[in-house]
Short mmCIF file of C-alpha atoms and ligand atoms in Angstrom, two decimals:
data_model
loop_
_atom_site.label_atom_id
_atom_site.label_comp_id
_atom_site.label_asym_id
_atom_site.label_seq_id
_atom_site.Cartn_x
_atom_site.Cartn_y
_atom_site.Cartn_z
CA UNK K 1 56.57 38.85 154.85
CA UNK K 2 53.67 39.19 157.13
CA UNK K 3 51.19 42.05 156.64
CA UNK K 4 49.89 43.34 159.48
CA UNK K 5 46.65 45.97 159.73
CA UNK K 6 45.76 46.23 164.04
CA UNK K 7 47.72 47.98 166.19
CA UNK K 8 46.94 45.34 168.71
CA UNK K 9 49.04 42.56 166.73
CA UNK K 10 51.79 44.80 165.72
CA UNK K 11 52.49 45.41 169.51
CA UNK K 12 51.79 41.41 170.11
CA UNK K 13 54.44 41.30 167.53
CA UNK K 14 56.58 43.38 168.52
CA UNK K 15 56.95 42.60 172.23
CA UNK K 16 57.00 39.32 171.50
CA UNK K 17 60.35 39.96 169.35
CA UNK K 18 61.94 42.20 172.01
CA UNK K 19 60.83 39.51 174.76
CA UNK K 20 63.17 37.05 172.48
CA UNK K 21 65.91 39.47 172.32
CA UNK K 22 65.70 40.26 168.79
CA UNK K 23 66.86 44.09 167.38
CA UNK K 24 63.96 45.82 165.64
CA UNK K 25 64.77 47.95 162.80
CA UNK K 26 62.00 50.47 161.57
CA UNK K 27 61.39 52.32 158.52
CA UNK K 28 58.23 54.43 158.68
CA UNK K 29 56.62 55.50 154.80
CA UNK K 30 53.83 56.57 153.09
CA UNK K 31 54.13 53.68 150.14
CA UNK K 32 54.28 54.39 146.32
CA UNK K 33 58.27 52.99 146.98
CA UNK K 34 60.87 53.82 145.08
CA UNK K 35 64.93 52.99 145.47
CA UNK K 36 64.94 55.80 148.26
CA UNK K 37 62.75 54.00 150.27
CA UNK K 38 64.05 50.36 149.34
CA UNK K 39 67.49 51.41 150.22
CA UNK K 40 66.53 52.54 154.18
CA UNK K 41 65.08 49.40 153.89
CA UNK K 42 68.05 47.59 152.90
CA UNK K 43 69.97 48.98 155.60
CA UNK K 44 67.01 48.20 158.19
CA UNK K 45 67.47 44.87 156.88
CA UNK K 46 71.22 44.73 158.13
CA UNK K 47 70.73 46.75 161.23
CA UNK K 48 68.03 44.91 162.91
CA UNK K 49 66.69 41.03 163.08
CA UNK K 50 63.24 42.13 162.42
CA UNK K 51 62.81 44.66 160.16
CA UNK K 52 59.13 46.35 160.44
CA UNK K 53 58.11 48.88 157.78
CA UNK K 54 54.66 51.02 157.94
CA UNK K 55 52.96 52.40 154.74
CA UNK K 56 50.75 55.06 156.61
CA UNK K 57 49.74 57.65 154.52
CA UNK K 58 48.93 60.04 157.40
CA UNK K 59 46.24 62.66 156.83
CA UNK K 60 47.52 64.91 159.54
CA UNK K 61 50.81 66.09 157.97
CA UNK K 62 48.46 67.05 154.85
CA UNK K 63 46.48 70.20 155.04
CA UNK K 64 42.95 70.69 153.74
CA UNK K 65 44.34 72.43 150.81
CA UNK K 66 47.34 69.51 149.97
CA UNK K 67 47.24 66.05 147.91
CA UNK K 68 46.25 63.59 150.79
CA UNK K 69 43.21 62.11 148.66
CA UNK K 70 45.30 62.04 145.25
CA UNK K 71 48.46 60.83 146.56
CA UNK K 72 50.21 58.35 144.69
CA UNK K 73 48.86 54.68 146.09
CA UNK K 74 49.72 50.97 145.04
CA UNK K 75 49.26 48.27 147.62
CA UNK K 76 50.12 45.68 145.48
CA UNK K 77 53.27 47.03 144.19
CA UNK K 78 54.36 48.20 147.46
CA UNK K 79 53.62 45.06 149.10
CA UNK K 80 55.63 43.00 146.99
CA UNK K 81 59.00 45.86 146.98
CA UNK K 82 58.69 45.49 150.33
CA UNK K 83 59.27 41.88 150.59
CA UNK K 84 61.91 41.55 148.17
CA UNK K 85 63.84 43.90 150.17
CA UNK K 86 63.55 41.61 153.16
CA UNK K 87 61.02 42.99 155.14
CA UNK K 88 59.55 40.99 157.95
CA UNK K 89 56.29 42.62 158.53
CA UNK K 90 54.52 45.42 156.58
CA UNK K 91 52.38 47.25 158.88
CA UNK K 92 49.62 48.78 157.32
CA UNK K 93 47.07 50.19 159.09
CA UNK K 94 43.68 51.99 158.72
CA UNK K 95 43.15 55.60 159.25
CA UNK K 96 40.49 55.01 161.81
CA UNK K 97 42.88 52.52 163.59
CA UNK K 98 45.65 54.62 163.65
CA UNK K 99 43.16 58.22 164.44
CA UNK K 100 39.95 56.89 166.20
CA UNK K 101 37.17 59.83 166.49
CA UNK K 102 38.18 61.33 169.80
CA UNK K 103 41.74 60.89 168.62
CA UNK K 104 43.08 64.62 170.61
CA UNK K 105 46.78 64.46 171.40
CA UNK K 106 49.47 65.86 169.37
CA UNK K 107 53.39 66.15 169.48
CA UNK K 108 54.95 69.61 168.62
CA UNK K 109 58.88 70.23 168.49
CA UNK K 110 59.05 73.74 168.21
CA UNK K 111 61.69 75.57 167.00
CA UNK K 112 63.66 73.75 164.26
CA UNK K 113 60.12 73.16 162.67
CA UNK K 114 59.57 76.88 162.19
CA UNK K 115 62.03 77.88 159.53
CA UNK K 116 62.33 76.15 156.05
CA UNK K 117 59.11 73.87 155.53
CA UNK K 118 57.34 75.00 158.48
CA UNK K 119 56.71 78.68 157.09
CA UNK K 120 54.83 77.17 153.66
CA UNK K 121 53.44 73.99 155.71
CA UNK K 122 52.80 75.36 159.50
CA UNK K 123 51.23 71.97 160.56
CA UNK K 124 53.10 69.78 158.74
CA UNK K 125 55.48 68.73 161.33
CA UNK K 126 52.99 68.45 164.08
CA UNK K 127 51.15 65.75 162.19
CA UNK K 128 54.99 64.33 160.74
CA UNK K 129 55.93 63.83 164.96
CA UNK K 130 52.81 63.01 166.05
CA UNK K 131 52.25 59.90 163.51
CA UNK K 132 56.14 58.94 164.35
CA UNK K 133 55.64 59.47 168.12
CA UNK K 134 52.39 56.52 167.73
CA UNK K 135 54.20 54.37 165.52
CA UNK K 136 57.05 54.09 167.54
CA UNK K 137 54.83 53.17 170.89
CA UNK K 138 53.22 50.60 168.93
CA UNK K 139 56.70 49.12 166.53
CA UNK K 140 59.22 49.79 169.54
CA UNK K 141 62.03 49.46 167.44
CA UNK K 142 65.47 49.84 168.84
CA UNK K 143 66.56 51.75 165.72
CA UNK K 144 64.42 53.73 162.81
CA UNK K 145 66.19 54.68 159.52
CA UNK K 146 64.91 58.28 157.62
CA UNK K 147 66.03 59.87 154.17
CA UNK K 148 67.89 63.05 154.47
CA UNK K 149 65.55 64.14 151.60
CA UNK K 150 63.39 65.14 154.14
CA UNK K 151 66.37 66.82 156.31
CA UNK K 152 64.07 68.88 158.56
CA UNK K 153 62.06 65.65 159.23
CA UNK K 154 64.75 63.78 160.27
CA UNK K 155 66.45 66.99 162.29
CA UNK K 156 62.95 67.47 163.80
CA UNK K 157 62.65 63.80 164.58
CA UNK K 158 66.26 63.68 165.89
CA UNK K 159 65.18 66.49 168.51
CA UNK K 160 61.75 64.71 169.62
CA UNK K 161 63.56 61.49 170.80
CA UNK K 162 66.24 63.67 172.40
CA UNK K 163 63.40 65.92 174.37
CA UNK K 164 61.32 63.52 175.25
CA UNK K 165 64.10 60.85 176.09
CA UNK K 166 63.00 58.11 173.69
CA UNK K 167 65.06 54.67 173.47
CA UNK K 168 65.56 54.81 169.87
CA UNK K 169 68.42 55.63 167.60
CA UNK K 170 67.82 57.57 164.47
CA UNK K 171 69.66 56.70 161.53
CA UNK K 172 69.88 59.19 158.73
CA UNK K 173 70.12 57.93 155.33
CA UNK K 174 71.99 59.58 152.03
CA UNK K 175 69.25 61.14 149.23
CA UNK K 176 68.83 58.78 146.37
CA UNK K 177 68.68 59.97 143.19
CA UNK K 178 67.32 59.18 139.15
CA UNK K 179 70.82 58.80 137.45
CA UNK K 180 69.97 62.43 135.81
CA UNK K 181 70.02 63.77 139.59
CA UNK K 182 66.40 64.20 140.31
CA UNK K 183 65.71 63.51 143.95
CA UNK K 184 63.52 60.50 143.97
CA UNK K 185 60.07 61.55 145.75
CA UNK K 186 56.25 59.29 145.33
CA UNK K 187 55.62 63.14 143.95
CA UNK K 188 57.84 62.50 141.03
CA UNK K 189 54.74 60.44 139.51
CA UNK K 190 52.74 63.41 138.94
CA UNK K 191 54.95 65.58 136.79
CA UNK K 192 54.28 66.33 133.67
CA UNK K 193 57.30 65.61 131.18
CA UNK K 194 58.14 69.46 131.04
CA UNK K 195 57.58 70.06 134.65
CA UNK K 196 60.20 66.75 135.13
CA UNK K 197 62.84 68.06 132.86
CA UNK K 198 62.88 71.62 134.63
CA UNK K 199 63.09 69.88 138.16
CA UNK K 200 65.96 69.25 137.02
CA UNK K 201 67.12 72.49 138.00
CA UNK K 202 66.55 71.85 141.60
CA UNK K 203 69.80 69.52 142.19
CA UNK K 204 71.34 71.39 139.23
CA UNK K 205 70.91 74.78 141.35
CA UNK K 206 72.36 73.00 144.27
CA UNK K 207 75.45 71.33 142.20
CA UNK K 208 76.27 74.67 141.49
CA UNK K 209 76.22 75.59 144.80
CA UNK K 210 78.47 73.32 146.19
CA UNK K 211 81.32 74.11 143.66
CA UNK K 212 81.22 77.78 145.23
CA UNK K 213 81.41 76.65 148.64
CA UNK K 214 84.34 74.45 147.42
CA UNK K 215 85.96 77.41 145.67
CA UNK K 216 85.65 79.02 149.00
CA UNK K 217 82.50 81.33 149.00
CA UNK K 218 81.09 82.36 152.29
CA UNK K 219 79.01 84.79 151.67
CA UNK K 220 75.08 83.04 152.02
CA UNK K 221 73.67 85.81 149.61
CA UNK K 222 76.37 85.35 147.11
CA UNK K 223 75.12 81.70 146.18
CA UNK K 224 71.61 82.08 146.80
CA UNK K 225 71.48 84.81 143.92
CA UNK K 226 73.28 81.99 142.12
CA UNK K 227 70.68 79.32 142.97
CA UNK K 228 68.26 81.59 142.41
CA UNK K 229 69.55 82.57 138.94
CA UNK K 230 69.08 79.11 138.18
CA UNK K 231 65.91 78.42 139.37
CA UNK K 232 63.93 81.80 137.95
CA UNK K 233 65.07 81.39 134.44
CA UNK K 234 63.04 78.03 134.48
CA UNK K 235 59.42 78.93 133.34
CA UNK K 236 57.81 75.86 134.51
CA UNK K 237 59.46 76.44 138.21
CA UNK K 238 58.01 78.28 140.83
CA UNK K 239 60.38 78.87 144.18
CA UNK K 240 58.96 78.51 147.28
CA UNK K 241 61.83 78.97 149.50
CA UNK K 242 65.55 78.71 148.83
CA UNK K 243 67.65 78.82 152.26
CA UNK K 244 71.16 78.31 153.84
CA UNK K 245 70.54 76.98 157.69
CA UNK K 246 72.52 75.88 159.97
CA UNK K 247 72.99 72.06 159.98
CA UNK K 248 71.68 71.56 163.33
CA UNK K 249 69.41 74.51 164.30
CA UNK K 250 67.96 75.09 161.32
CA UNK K 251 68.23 78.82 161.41
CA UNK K 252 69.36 81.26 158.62
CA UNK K 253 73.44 81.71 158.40
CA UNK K 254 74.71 85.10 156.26
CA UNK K 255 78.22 83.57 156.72
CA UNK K 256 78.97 80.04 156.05
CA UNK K 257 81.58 78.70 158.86
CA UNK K 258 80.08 75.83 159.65
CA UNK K 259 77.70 73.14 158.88
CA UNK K 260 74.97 74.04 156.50
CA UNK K 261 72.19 72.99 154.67
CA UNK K 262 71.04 74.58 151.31
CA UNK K 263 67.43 73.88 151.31
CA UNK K 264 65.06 74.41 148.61
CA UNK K 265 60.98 73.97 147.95
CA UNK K 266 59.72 74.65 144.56
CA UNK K 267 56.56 74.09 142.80
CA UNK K 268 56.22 72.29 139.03
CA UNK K 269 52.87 72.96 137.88
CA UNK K 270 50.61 71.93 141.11
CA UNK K 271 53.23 69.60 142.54
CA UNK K 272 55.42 70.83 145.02
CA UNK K 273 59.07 69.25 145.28
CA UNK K 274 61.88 69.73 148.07
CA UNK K 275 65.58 69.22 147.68
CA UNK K 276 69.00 70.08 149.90
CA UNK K 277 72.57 69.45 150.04
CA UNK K 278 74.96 69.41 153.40
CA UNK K 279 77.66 70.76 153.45
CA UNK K 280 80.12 69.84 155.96
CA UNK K 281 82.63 72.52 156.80
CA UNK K 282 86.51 70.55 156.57
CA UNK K 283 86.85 72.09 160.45
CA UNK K 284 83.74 71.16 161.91
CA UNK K 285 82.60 68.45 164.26
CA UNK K 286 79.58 66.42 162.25
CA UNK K 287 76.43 67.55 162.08
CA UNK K 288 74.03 66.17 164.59
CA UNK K 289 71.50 64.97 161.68
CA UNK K 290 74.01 62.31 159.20
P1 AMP G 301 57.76 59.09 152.45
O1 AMP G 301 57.10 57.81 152.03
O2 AMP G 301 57.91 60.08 151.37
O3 AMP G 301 57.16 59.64 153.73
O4 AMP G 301 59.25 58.71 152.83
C1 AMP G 301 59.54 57.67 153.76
C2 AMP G 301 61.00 57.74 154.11
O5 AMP G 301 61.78 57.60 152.92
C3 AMP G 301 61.41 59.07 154.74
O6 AMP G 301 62.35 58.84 155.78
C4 AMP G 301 62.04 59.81 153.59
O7 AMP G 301 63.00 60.78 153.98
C5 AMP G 301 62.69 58.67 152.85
N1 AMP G 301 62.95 59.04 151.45
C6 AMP G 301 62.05 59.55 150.57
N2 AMP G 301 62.66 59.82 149.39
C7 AMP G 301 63.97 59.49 149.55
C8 AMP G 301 65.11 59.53 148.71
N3 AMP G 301 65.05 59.98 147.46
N4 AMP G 301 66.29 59.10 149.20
C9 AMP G 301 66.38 58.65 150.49
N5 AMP G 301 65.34 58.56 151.32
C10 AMP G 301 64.14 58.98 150.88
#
């Protein structure tokens, strides 16, 4: 595995590849890897001949008030994950490489970044699509693989290569979990052992959740008062949002007849944590995001 630190070399790289008719696969992080990140990784591996991976921890998805200086970094440990996963090239690069001083250009998709998220984290996205929009230009991959953990990242992701008529597919990747079904997250790291057992609750909440919609239920209230339930009698959890969307648009459903996504943000201690589950309606055409 090569590392690689310019933008100038990954393109050399890159085009080089492409020029020699080989498929670039992409998966775009912020490090501190865990399985969820290894397995897009794996599957970059099988999708593409090259498979190029950036750990970017990008200071414009963070606002002043978030954990961009204390978030969870190891080089070293990264580095050698990524490797035994088969990566070709590591791209790494600099903050000043990637945002020079007179750095002005941004990429905003508009409306399925408002809901969910985007109400708690208003420029979050802006910074998510504008990072992915550069990294693309200078990886050119032919396909880039995201976690569904993130579903409004990779539904507002989905909707910037389709606006701005980008050549690359987006692959959406199942959530992987601890085996007592905490989302894995780099955020995981700093919970305190109480905080950890009550996130629990979050795919416990959303477990529960999915047996009503399999018994039937409809009604959006009806389960988030259940979710809810769950969630408040948890002293060390503190709910940001809780939400049934549709799958595509993002926006609120009362009535579940389609695709939907039960989202949910919560807060352990200082450390905020997100979680959803799809839910594909038996008489429904797929959702645009798996
Ligand atoms: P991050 O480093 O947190 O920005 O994540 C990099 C990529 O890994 C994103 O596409 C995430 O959605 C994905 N990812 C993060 N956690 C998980 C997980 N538990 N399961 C699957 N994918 C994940």
């Amino acid at each position: 595995m090569e590392v690689i630190t310019t933008i100038k070399e990954m393109k050399e790289h890159s085009s080089r590849s492409r020029r020699e008719g080989k498929t670039i696969a992409f998966v775009p992080t912020m490090g501190f890897f865990h399985e969820g990140h290894l397995s897009l990784m794996r599957e970059g591996r099988k999708r593409g001949d090259l498979l190029v991976v950036s750990l970017f921890v990008n200071p414009a998805q963070f606002a002043p008030h978030e954990d961009f200086k204390n978030y969870p970094r190891d080089f070293e440990s990264d580095r050698k994950m990524a490797e035994e996963s088969g990566t070709d090239i590591l791209f790494a690069p600099e903050v000043s490489e990637m945002y020079p001083s007179d750095h002005q250009t941004t990429v905003q998709v508009e409306e399925v970044t408002r809901n969910l998220c985007g109400q708690s984290r208003p420029t979050h996205f802006r910074g998510v699509t504008t990072v992915v929009l550069m990294l693309f230009e200078i990886v050119m991959p032919h396909v880039a693989l995201f976690g569904e953990k993130d579903y409004q990242q990779l539904v507002t992701i989905r909707q910037m290569v389709k606006d701005l008529h980008m050549s690359v597919e987006i692959a959406g990747m199942p959530t992987v979990r601890e085996a007592d079904g905490l989302a894995m997250s780099s955020r995981n790291t700093y919970l305190l052992p109480e905080e950890r057992r009550a996130a629990l609750s979050l795919n416990r909440s959303l477990r529960k959740a999915k047996d009503l919609l399999q018994q039937g239920e409809q009604r959006a209230s009806r389960i988030l008062d259940e979710i809810n339930g769950i969630l408040q009698s948890e002293p060390f959890v503190r709910v940001d949002y809780i939400k049934i969307c549709d799958a595509d648009t993002l926006k609120d459903v009362d009535r579940i007849d389609g695709n939907v996504v039960i989202a949910l943000a919560a807060y352990l201690g200082k450390t905020r944590l997100i979680d959803n589950l799809t839910y594909r309606n038996p008489i429904s055409p797929p959702t645009k995001a798996q």
